[in-house]
mmCIF file of C-alpha atoms in Angstrom:
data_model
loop_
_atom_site.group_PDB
_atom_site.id
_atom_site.type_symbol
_atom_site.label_atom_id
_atom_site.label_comp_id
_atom_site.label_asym_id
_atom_site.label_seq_id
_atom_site.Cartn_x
_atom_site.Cartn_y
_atom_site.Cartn_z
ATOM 1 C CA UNK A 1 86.961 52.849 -55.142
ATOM 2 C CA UNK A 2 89.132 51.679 -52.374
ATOM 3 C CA UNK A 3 85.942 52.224 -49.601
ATOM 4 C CA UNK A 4 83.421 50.483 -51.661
ATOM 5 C CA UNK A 5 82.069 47.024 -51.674
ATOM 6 C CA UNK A 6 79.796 46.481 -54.475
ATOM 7 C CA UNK A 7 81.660 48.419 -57.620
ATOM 8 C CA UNK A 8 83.840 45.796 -59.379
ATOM 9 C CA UNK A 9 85.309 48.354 -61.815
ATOM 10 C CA UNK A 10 84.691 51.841 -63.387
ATOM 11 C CA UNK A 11 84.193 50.840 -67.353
ATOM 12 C CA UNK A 12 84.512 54.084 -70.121
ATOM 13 C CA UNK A 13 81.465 52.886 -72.419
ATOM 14 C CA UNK A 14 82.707 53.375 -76.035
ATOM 15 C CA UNK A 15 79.029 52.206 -77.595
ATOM 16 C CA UNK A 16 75.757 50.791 -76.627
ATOM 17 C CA UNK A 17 73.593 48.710 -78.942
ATOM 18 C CA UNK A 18 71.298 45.749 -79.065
ATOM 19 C CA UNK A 19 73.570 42.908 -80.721
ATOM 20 C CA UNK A 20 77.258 42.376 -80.621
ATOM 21 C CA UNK A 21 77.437 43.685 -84.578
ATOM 22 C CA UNK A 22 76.085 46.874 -83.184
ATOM 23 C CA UNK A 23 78.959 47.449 -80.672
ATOM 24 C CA UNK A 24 81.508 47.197 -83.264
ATOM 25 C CA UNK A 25 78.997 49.418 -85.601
ATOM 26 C CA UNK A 26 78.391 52.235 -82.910
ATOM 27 C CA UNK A 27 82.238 52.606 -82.035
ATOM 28 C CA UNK A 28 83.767 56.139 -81.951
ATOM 29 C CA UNK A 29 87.146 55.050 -83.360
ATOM 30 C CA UNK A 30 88.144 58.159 -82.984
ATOM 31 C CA UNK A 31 87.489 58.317 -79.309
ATOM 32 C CA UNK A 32 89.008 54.686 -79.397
ATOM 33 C CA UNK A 33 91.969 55.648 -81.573
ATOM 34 C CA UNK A 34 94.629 56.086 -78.613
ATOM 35 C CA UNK A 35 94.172 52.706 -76.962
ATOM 36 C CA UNK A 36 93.986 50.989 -80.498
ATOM 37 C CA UNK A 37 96.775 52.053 -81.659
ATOM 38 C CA UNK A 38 98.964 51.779 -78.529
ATOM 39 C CA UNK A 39 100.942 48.221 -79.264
ATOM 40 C CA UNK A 40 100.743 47.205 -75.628
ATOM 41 C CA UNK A 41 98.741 44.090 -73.920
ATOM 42 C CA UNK A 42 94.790 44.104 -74.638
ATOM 43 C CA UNK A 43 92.256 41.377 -72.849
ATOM 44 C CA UNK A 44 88.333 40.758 -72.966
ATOM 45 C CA UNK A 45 85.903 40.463 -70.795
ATOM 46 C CA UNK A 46 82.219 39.236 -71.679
ATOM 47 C CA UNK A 47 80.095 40.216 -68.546
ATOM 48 C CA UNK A 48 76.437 39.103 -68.676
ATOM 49 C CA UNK A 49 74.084 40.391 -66.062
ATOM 50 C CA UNK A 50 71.333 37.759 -64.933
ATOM 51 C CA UNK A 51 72.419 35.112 -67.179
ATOM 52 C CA UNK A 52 75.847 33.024 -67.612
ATOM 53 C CA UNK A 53 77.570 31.819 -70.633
ATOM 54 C CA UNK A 54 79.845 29.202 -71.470
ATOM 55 C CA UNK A 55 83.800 29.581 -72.317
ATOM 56 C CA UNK A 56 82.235 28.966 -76.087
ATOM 57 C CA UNK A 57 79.893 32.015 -76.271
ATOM 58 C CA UNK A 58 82.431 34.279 -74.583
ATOM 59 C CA UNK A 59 85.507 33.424 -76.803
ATOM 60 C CA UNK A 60 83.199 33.410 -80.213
ATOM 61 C CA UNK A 61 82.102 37.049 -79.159
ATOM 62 C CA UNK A 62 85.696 37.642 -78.573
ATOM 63 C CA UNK A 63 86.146 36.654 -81.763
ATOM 64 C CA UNK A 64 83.320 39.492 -83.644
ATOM 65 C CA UNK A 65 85.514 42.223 -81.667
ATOM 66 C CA UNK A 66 88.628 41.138 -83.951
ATOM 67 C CA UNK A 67 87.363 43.324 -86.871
ATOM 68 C CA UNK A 68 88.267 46.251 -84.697
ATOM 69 C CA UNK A 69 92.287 47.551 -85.835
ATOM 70 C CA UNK A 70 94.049 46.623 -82.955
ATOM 71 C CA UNK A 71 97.850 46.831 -83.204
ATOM 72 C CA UNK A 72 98.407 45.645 -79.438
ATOM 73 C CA UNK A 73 98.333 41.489 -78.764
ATOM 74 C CA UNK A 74 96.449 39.709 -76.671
ATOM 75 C CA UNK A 75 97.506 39.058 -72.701
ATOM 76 C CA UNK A 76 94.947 37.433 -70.779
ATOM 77 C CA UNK A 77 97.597 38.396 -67.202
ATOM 78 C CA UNK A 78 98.078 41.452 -66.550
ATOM 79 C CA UNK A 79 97.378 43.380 -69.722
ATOM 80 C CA UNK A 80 97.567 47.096 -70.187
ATOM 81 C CA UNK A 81 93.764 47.312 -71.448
ATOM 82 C CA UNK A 82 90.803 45.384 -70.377
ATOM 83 C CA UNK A 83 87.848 45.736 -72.863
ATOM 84 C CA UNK A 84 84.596 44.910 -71.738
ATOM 85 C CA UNK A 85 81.047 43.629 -73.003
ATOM 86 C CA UNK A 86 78.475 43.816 -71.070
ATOM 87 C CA UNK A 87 74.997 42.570 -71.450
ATOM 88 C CA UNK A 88 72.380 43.340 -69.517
ATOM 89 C CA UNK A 89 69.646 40.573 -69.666
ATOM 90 C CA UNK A 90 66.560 40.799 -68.421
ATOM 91 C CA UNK A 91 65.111 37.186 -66.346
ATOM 92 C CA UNK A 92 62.069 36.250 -64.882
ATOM 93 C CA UNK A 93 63.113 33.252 -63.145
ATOM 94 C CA UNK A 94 61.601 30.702 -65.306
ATOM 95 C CA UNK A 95 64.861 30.428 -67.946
ATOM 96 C CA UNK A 96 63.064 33.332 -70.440
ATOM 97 C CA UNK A 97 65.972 35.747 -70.697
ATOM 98 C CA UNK A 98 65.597 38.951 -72.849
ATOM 99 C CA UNK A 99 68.199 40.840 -73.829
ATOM 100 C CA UNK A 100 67.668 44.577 -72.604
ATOM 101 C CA UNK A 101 70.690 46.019 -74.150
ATOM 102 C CA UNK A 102 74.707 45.918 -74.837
ATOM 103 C CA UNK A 103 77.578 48.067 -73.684
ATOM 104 C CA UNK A 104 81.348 47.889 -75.146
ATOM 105 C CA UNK A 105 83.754 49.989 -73.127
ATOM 106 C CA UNK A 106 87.374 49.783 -71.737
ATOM 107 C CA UNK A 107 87.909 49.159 -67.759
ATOM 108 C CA UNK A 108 89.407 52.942 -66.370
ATOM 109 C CA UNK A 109 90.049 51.081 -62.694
ATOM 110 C CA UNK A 110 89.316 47.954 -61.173
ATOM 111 C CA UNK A 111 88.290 47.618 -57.402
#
């Protein structure tokens, strides 16, 4: 990590789906069981990829991810877990962006 340039953080994908309801669908709670139940600091991050959204859009999606049984509380500084959303959009330079998928996963190091 420490020798490269273009890798922003190494991410542990927890599901992949096509709409935010998905995410939360596909989970593996088991696989997710450790950090969810560890009652330390938790913050999100919505990442899209060839598109930008507004502090709106990002805090509402925030928001679907609170079904999820998280017994930690939220720290936006310095938290003990970062969870992250990414979507990858697809853009063809004339503002017609397609969604080409979703990812939901929890940042393992951060460059």
């Amino acid at each position: 990590m420490s020798r490269s340039i273009l890798i922003k953080a190494f991410v542990r994908i927890f599901s992949e789906g096509m709409s935010h309801e998905d995410l939360i669908k596909n989970c593996d709670q088991n696989e997710m069981k450790p950090y969810l139940e560890d009652t330390g600091p938790f913050s999100f991050i919505v990442e899209p990829h060839e598109r930008t959204h507004d502090y709106e859009y990002q805090m509402k999606t925030i928001d679907k991810f609170g079904v999820l049984p998280y017994k930690g509380y939220v720290r936006i500084k310095n938290p003990k877990y970062t969870y992250y959303i990414f979507e990858d959009w697809e853009n063809d330079h004339k503002l017609n962006y397609k969604l080409k998928k979703m990812y939901f996963g929890l940042e393992v190091c951060k460059a």
